[in-house]
mmCIF file of C-alpha atoms and ligand atoms in Angstrom:
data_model
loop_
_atom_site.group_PDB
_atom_site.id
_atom_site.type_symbol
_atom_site.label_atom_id
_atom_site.label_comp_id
_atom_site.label_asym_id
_atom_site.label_seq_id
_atom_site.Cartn_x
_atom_site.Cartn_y
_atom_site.Cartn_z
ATOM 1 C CA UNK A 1 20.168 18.722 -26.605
ATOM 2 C CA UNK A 2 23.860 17.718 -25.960
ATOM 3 C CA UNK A 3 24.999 15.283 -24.465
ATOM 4 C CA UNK A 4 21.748 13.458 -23.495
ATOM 5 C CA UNK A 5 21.546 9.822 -24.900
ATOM 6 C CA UNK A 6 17.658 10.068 -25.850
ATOM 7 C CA UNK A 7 17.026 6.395 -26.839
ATOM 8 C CA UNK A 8 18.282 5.342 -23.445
ATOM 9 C CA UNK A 9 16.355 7.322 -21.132
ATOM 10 C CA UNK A 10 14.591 5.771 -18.267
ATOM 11 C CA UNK A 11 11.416 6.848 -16.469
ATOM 12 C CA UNK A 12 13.412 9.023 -13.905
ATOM 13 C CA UNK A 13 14.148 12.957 -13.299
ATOM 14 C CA UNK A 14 17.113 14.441 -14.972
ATOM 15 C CA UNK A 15 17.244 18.641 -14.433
ATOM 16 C CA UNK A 16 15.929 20.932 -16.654
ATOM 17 C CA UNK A 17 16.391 24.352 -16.961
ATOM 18 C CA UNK A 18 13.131 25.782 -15.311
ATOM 19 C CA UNK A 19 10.222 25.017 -13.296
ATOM 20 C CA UNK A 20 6.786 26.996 -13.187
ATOM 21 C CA UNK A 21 5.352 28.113 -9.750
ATOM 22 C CA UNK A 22 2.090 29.916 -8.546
ATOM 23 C CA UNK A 23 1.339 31.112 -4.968
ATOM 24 C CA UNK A 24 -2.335 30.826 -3.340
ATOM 25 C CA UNK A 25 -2.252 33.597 -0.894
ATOM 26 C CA UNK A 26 -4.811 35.484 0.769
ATOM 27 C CA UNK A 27 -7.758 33.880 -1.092
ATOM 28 C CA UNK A 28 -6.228 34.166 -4.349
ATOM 29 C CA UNK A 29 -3.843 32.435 -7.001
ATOM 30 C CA UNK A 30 -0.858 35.072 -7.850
ATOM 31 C CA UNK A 31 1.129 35.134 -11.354
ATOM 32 C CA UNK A 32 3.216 32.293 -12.834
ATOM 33 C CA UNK A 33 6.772 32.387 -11.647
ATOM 34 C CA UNK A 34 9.491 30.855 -13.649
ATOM 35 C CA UNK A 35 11.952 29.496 -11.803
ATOM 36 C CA UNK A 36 15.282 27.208 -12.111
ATOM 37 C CA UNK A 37 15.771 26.545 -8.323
ATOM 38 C CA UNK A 38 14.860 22.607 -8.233
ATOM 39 C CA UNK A 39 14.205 22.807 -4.109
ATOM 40 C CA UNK A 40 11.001 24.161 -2.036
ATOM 41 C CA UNK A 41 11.230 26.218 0.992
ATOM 42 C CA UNK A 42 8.945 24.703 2.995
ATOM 43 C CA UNK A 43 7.317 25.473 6.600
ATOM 44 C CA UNK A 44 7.701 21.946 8.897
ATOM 45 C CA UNK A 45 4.123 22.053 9.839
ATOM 46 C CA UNK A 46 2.897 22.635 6.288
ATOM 47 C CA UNK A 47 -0.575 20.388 5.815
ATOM 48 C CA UNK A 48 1.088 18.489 3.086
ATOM 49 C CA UNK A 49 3.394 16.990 4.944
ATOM 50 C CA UNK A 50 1.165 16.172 7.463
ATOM 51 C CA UNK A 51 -2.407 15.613 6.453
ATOM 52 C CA UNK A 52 -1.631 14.613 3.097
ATOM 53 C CA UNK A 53 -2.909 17.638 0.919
ATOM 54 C CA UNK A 54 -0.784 17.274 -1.938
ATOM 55 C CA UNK A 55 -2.512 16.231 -5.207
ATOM 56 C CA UNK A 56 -0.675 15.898 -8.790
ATOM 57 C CA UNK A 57 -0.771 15.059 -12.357
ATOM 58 C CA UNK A 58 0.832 13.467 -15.410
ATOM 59 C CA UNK A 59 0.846 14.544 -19.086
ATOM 60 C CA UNK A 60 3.739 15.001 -22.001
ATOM 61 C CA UNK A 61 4.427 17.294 -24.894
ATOM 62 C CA UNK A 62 5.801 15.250 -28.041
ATOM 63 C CA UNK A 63 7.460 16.097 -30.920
ATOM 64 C CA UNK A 64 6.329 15.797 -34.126
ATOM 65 C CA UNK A 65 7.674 14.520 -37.427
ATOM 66 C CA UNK A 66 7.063 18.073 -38.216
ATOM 67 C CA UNK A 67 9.119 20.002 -35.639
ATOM 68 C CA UNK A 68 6.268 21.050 -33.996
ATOM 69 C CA UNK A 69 5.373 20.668 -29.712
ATOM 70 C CA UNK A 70 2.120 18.782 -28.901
ATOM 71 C CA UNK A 71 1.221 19.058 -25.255
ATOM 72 C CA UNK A 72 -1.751 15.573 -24.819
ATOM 73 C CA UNK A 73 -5.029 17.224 -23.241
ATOM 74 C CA UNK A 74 -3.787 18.867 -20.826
ATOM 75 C CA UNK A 75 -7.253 20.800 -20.330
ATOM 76 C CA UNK A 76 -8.395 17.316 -18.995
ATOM 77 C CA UNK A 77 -5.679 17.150 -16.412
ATOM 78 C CA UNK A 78 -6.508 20.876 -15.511
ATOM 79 C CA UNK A 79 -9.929 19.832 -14.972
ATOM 80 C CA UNK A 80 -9.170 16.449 -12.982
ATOM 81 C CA UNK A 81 -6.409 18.602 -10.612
ATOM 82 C CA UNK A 82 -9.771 20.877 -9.988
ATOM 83 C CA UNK A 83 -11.817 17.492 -9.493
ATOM 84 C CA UNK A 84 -8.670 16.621 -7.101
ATOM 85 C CA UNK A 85 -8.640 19.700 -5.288
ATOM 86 C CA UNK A 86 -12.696 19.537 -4.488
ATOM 87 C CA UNK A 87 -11.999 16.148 -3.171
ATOM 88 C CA UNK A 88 -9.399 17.341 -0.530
ATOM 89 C CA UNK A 89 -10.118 20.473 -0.011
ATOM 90 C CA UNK A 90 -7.857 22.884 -2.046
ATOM 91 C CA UNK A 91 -8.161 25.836 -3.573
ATOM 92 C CA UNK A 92 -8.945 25.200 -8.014
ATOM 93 C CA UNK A 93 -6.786 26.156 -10.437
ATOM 94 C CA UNK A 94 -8.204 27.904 -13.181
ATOM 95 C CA UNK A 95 -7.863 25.545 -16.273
ATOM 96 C CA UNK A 96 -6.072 28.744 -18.173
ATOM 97 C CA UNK A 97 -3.629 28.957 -15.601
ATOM 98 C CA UNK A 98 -2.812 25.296 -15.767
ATOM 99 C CA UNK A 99 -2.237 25.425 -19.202
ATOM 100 C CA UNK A 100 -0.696 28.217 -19.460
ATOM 101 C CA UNK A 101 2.167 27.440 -17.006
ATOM 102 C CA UNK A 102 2.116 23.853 -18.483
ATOM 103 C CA UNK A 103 2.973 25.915 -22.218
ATOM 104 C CA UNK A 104 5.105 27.997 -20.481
ATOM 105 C CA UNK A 105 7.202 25.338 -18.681
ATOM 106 C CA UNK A 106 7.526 23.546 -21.763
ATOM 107 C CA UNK A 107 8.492 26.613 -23.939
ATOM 108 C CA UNK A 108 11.146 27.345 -21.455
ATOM 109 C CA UNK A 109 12.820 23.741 -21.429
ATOM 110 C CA UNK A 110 12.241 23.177 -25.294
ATOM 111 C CA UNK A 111 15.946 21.488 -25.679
ATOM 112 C CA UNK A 112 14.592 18.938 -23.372
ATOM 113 C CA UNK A 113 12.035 17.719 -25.680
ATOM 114 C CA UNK A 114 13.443 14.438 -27.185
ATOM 115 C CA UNK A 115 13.553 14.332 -30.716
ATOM 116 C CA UNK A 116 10.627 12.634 -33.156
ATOM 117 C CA UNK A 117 12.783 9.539 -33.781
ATOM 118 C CA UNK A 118 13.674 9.020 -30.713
ATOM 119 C CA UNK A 119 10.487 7.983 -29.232
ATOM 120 C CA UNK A 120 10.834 9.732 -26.058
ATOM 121 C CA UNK A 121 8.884 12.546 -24.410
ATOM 122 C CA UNK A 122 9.080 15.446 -21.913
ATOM 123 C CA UNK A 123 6.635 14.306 -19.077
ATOM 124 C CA UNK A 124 4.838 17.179 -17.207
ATOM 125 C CA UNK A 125 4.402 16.822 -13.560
ATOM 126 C CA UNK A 126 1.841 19.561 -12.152
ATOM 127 C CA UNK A 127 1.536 19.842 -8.589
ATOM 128 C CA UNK A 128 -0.089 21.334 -5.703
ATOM 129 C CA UNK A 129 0.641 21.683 -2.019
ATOM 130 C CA UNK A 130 -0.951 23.303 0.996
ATOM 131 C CA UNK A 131 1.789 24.954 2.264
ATOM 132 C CA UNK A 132 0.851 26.885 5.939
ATOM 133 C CA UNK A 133 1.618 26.254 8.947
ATOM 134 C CA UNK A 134 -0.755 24.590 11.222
ATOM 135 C CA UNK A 135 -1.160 21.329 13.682
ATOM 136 C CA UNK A 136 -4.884 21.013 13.395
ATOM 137 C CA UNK A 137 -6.475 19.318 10.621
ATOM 138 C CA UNK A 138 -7.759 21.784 8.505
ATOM 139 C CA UNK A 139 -7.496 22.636 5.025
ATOM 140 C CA UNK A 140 -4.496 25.204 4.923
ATOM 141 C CA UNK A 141 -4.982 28.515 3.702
ATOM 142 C CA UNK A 142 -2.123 28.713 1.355
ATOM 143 C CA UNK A 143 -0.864 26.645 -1.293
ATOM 144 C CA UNK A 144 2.203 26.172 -3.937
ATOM 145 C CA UNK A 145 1.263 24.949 -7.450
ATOM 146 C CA UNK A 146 4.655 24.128 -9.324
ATOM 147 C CA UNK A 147 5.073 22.153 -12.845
ATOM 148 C CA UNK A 148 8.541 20.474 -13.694
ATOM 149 C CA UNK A 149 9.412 18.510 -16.485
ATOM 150 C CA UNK A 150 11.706 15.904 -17.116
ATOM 151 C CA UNK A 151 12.462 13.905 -20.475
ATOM 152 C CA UNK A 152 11.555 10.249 -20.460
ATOM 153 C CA UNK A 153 12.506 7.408 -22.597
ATOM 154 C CA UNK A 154 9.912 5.617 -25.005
ATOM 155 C CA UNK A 155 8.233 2.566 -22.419
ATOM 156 C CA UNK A 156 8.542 -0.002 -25.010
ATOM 157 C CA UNK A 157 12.337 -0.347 -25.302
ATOM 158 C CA UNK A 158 12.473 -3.528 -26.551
ATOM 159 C CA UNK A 159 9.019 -2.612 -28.763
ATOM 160 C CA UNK A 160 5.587 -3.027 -27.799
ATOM 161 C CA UNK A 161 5.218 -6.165 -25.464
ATOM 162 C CA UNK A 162 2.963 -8.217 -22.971
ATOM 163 C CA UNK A 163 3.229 -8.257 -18.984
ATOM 164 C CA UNK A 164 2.594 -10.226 -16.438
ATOM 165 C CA UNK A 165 -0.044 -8.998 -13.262
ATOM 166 C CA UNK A 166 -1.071 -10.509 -9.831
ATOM 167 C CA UNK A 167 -3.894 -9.888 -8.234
ATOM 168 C CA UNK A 168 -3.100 -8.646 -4.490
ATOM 169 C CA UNK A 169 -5.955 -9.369 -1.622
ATOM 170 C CA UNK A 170 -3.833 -8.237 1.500
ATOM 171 C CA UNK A 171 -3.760 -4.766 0.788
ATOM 172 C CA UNK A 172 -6.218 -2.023 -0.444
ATOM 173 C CA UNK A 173 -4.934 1.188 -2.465
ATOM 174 C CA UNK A 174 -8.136 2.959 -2.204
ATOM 175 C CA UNK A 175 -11.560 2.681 0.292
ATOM 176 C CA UNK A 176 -14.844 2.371 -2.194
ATOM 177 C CA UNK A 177 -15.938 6.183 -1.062
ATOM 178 C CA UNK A 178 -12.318 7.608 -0.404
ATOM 179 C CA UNK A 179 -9.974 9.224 -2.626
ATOM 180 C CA UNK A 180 -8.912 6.494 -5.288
ATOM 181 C CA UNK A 181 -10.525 8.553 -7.756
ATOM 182 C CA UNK A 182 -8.785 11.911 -6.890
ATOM 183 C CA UNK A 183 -4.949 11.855 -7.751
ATOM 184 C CA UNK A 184 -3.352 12.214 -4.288
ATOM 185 C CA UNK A 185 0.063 11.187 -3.235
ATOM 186 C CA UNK A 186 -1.789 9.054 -0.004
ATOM 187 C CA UNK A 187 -3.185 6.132 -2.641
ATOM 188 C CA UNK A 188 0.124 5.852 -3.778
ATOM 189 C CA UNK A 189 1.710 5.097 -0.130
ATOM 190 C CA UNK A 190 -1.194 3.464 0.105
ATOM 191 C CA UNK A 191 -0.124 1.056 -2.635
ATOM 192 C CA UNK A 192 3.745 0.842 -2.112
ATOM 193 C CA UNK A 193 3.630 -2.619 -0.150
ATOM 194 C CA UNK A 194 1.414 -3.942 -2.842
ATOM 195 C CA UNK A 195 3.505 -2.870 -5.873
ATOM 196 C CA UNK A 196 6.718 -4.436 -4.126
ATOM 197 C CA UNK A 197 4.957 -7.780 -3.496
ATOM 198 C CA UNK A 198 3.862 -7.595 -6.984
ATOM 199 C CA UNK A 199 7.653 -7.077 -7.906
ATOM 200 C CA UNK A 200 9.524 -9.431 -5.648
ATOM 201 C CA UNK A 201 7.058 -12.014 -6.759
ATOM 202 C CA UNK A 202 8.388 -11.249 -10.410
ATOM 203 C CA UNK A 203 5.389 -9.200 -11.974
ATOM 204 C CA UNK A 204 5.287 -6.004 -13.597
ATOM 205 C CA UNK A 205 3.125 -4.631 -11.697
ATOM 206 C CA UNK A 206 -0.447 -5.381 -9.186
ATOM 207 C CA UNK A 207 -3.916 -5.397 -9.898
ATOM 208 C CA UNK A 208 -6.237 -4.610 -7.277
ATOM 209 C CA UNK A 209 -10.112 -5.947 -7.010
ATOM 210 C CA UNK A 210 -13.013 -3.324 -5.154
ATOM 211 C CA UNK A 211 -11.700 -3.512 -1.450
ATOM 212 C CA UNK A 212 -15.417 -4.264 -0.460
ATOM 213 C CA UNK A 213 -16.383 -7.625 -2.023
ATOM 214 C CA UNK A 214 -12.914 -8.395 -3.290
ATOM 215 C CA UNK A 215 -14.943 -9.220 -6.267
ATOM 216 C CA UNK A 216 -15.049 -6.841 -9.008
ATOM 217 C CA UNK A 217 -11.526 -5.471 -11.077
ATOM 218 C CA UNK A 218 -10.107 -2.162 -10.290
ATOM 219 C CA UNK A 219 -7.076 -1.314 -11.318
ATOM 220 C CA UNK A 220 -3.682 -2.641 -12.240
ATOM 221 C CA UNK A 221 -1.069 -0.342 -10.116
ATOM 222 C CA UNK A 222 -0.975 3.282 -11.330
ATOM 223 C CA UNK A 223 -3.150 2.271 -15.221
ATOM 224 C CA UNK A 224 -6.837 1.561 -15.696
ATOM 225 C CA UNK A 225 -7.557 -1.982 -16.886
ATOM 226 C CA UNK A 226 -9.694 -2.524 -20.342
ATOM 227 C CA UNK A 227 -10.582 -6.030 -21.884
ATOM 228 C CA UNK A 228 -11.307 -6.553 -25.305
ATOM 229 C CA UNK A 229 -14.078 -9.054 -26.967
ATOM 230 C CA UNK A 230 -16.574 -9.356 -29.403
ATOM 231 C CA UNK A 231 -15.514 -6.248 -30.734
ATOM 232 C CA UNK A 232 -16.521 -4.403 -27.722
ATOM 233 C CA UNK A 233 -14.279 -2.541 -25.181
ATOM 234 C CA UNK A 234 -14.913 -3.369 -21.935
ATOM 235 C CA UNK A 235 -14.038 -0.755 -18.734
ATOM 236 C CA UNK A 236 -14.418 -1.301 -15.232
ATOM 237 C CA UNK A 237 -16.908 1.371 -13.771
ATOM 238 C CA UNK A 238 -16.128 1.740 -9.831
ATOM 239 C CA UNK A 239 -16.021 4.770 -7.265
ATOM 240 C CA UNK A 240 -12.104 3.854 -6.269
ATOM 241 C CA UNK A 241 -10.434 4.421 -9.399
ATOM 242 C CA UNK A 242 -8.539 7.112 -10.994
ATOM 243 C CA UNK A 243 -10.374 8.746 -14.123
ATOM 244 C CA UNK A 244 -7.458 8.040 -16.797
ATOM 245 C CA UNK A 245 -7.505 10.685 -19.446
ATOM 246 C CA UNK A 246 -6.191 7.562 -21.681
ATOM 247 C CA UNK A 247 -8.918 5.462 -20.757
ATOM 248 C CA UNK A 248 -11.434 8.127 -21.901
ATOM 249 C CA UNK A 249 -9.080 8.658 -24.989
ATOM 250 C CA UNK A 250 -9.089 4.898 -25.874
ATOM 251 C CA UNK A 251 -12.611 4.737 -25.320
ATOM 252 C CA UNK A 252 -13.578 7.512 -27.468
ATOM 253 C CA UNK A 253 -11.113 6.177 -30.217
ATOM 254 C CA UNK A 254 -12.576 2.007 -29.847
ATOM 255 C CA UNK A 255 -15.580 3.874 -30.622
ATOM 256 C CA UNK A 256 -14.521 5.562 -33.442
ATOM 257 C CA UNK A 257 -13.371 2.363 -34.868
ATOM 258 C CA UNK A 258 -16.688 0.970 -34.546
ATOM 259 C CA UNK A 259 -16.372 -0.996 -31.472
ATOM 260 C CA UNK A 260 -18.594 -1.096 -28.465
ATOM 261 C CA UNK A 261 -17.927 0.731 -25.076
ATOM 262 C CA UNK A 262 -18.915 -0.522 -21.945
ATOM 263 C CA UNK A 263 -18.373 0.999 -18.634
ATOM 264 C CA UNK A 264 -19.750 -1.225 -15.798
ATOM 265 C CA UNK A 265 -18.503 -3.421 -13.206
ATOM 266 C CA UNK A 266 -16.670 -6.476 -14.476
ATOM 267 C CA UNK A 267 -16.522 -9.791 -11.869
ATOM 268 C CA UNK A 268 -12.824 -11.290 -11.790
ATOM 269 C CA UNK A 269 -14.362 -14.105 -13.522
ATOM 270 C CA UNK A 270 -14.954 -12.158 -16.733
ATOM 271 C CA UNK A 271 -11.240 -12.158 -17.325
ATOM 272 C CA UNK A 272 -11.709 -15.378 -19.045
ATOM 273 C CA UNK A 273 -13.731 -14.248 -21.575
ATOM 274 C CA UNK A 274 -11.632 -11.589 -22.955
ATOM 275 C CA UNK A 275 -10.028 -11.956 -26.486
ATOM 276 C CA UNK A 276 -7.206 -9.104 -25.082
ATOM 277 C CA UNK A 277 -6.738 -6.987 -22.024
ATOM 278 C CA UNK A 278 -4.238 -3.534 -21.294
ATOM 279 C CA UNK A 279 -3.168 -1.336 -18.696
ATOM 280 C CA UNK A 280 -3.211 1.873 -19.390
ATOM 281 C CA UNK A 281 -2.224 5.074 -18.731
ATOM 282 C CA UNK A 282 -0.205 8.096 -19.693
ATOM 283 C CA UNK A 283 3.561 6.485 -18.998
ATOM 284 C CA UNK A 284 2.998 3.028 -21.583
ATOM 285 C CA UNK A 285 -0.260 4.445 -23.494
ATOM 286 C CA UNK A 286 -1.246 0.727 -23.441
ATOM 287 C CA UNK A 287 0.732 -2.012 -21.831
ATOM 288 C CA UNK A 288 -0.711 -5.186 -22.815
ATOM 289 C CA UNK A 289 -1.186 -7.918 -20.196
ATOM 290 C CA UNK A 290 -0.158 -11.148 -20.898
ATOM 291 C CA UNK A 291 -2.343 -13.116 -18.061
ATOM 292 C CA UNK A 292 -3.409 -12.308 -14.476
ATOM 293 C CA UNK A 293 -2.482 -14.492 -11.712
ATOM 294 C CA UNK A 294 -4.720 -14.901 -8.664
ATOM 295 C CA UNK A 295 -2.500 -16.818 -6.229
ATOM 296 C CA UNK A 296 -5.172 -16.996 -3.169
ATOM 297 C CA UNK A 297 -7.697 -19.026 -5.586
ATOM 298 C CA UNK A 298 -5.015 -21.104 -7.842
ATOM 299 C CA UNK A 299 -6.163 -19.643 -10.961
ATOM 300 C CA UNK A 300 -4.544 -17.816 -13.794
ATOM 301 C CA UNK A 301 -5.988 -15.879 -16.301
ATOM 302 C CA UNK A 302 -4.432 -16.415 -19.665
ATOM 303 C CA UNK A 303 -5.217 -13.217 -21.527
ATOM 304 C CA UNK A 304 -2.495 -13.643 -24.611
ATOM 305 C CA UNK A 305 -1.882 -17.068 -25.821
ATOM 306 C CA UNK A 306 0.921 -16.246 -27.629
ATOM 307 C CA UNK A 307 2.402 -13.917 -25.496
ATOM 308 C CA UNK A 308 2.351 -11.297 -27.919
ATOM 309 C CA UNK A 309 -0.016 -7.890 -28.169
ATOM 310 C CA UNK A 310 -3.431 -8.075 -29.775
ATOM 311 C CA UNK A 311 -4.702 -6.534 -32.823
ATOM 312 C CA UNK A 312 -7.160 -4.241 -31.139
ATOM 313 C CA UNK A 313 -4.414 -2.930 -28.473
ATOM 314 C CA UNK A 314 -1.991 -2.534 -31.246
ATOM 315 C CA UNK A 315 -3.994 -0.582 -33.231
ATOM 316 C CA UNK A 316 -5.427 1.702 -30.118
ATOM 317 C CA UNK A 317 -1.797 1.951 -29.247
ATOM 318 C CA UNK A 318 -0.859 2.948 -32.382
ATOM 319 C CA UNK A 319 -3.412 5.296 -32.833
ATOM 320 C CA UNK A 320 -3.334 6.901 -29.821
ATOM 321 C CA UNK A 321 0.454 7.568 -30.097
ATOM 322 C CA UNK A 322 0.031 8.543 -33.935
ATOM 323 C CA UNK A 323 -2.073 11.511 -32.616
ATOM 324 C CA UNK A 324 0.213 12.602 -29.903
ATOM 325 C CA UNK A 325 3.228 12.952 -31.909
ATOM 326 C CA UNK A 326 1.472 14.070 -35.299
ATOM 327 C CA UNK A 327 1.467 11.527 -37.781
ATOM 328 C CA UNK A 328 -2.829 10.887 -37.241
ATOM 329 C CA UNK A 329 -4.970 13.568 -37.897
ATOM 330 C CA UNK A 330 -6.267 14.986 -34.037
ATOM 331 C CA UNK A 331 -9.883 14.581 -35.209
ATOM 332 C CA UNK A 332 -11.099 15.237 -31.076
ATOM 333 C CA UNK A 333 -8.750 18.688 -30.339
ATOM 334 C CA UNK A 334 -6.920 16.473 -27.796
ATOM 335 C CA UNK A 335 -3.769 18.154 -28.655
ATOM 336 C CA UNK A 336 -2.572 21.719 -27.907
ATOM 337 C CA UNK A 337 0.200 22.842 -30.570
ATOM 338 C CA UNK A 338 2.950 24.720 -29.285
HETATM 339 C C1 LIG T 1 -2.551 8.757 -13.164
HETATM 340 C C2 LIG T 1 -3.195 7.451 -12.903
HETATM 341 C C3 LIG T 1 -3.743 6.666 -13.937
HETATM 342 C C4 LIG T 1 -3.602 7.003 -15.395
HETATM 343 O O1 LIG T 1 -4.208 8.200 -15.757
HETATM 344 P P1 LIG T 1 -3.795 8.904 -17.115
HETATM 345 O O2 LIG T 1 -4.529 10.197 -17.076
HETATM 346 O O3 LIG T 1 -4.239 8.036 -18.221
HETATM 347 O O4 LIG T 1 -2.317 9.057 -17.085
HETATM 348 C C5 LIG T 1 -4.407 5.496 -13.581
HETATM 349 N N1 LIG T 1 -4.513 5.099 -12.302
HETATM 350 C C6 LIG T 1 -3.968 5.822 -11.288
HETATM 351 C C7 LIG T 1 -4.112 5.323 -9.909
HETATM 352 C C8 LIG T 1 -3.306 7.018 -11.556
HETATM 353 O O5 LIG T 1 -2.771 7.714 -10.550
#
């Protein structure tokens, strides 16, 4: 494209030329509508606004070395909006309709797509609104599923690096049996006050413990947290966090690499025991932590000595980010070609 400086972009929304859209009417989805209007009509009593039935996801298309688009599983994100809309009560997508107006949307904004070198990417936002009129709570009975895209920068300006977390106790983003694990707009405001204590306190981001016992990691904002040691990649297994599709990638790949996988719960006090730790998620792929503070109990959890990334997270990282762009062989069909 242009005029667009690629290795300076942020993690913001710049226009494109088109968005996808598809209407849930009378008990059915309709076609995919391509569309270049950036604003929604919207009824003032739709549910979304009101009851919170709004649900989204978060994927990117790459390109390759090659020339070639490759859209990151987005058949898992079809299948986690469905997952999503089960939990709050909206109508599902069919997963070829998701991907098709995710190829679609893509196709139609290919100048957007930041070049190989650059180490940028198109991120894909998908999603879906209840859009009727009503005042009672009830599921509505008609929805808007839209996809935009927007090109991002690479996370790692400065190259891959470690980050600082706190732990946060006075707030909860998610109840142990309410929606953490669906991806709804609500655990984010739910999470605002803690991600700006996090900040003015001068870390890159929160980490939340179960809101029950106050015991047991969750997550770190908006990224699943993994620890690393004797060879063995460690998960936390909960009912309040978000299935990240680059958890379950890294997972599969530690695995691949011969390492151990275990999903369970893991005590704050583990966090001394591991030889590395990351956030991740679809935005940093990994974002190394460099130690957790716990403010409340005086104790900080020094997770790199050095302050610099670990072997294992580098090479996940790397990895990981070799597939997506098409320099390492896509030995699991994660990635959907263009
Ligand atoms: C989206 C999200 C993640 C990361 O999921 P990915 O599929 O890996 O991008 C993690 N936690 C929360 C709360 C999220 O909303």
């Amino acid at each position: 494209m242009e005029n667009i400086d690629w290795a300076n972009l942020s993690f913001g929304y710049m226009r494109t030329d088109y968005n996808i859209r598809c209407y849930y009417r009378d008990g059915k989805w309709g076609k995919l509508e391509l569309c270049s209007e950036e604003t929604i009509n919207l009824h003032m009593a739709a549910t979304s606004l009101h009851y919170g039935q709004e649900a989204f996801e978060g994927l990117k298309a790459f390109r390759g070395k090659d020339g070639k688009i490759r859209i990151f599983r987005p058949e898992a994100n079809a299948e986690r909006l469905q997952s999503t809309c089960r939990g709050i009560l909206m109508p599902e997508l069919p997963t070829e309709t998701f991907i098709d107006a995710v190829k679609k949307v893509v196709k139609a904004n290919e100048r957007f797509i930041p070049p190989y070198e650059s180490g940028a990417s198109l991120y894909i936002r998908p999603l879906l609104i209840g859009t009727s009129a009503q005042v009672g709570v009830h599921p509505a009975r008609e929805y808007l599923f839209v996809v935009f895209v927007t090109p991002v920068g690479p996370y790692f300006k400065g190259g891959f690096s470690t980050n600082p977390y706190v732990i946060i106790r006075e707030f909860d983003r998610s109840a142990p049996l309410g929606t953490g694990i669906y991806k709804v707009g609500g655990n984010y405001a739910a999470s605002l006050r803690a991600n700006k204590m996090a900040h003015d306190l001068g870390y890159s981001c929160e980490f939340y413990l179960d809101a029950k016992e106050k015991k047991y990691i969750d997550e770190c904002g908006a990224a699943n947290f993994f620890g690393i040691k004797n060879n063995t990649y460690v998960t936390p297994l909960s009912t309040s966090i978000l299935p990240s599709i680059t958890n379950r990638s890294l997972m599969q790949l530690a695995e691949d690499m011969g390492m151990k996988v275990e999903r369970r719960p893991v005590p704050e006090e583990e966090l001394t025991t591991f030889e590395e730790a990351g956030a991740c998620g679809t935005a940093a792929v990994i974002s190394p932590i460099q130690r957790i503070d716990d403010l409340e109990n005086k104790k900080s959890y020094v997770i790199s000595k050095d302050g610099k990334p670990g072997p294992v997270c580098t090479k996940l990282y790397n990895k990981l980010r070799g597939i997506q762009y098409g320099d390492e062989p896509d030995t699991h069909g994660w990635v959907t070609v263009l």
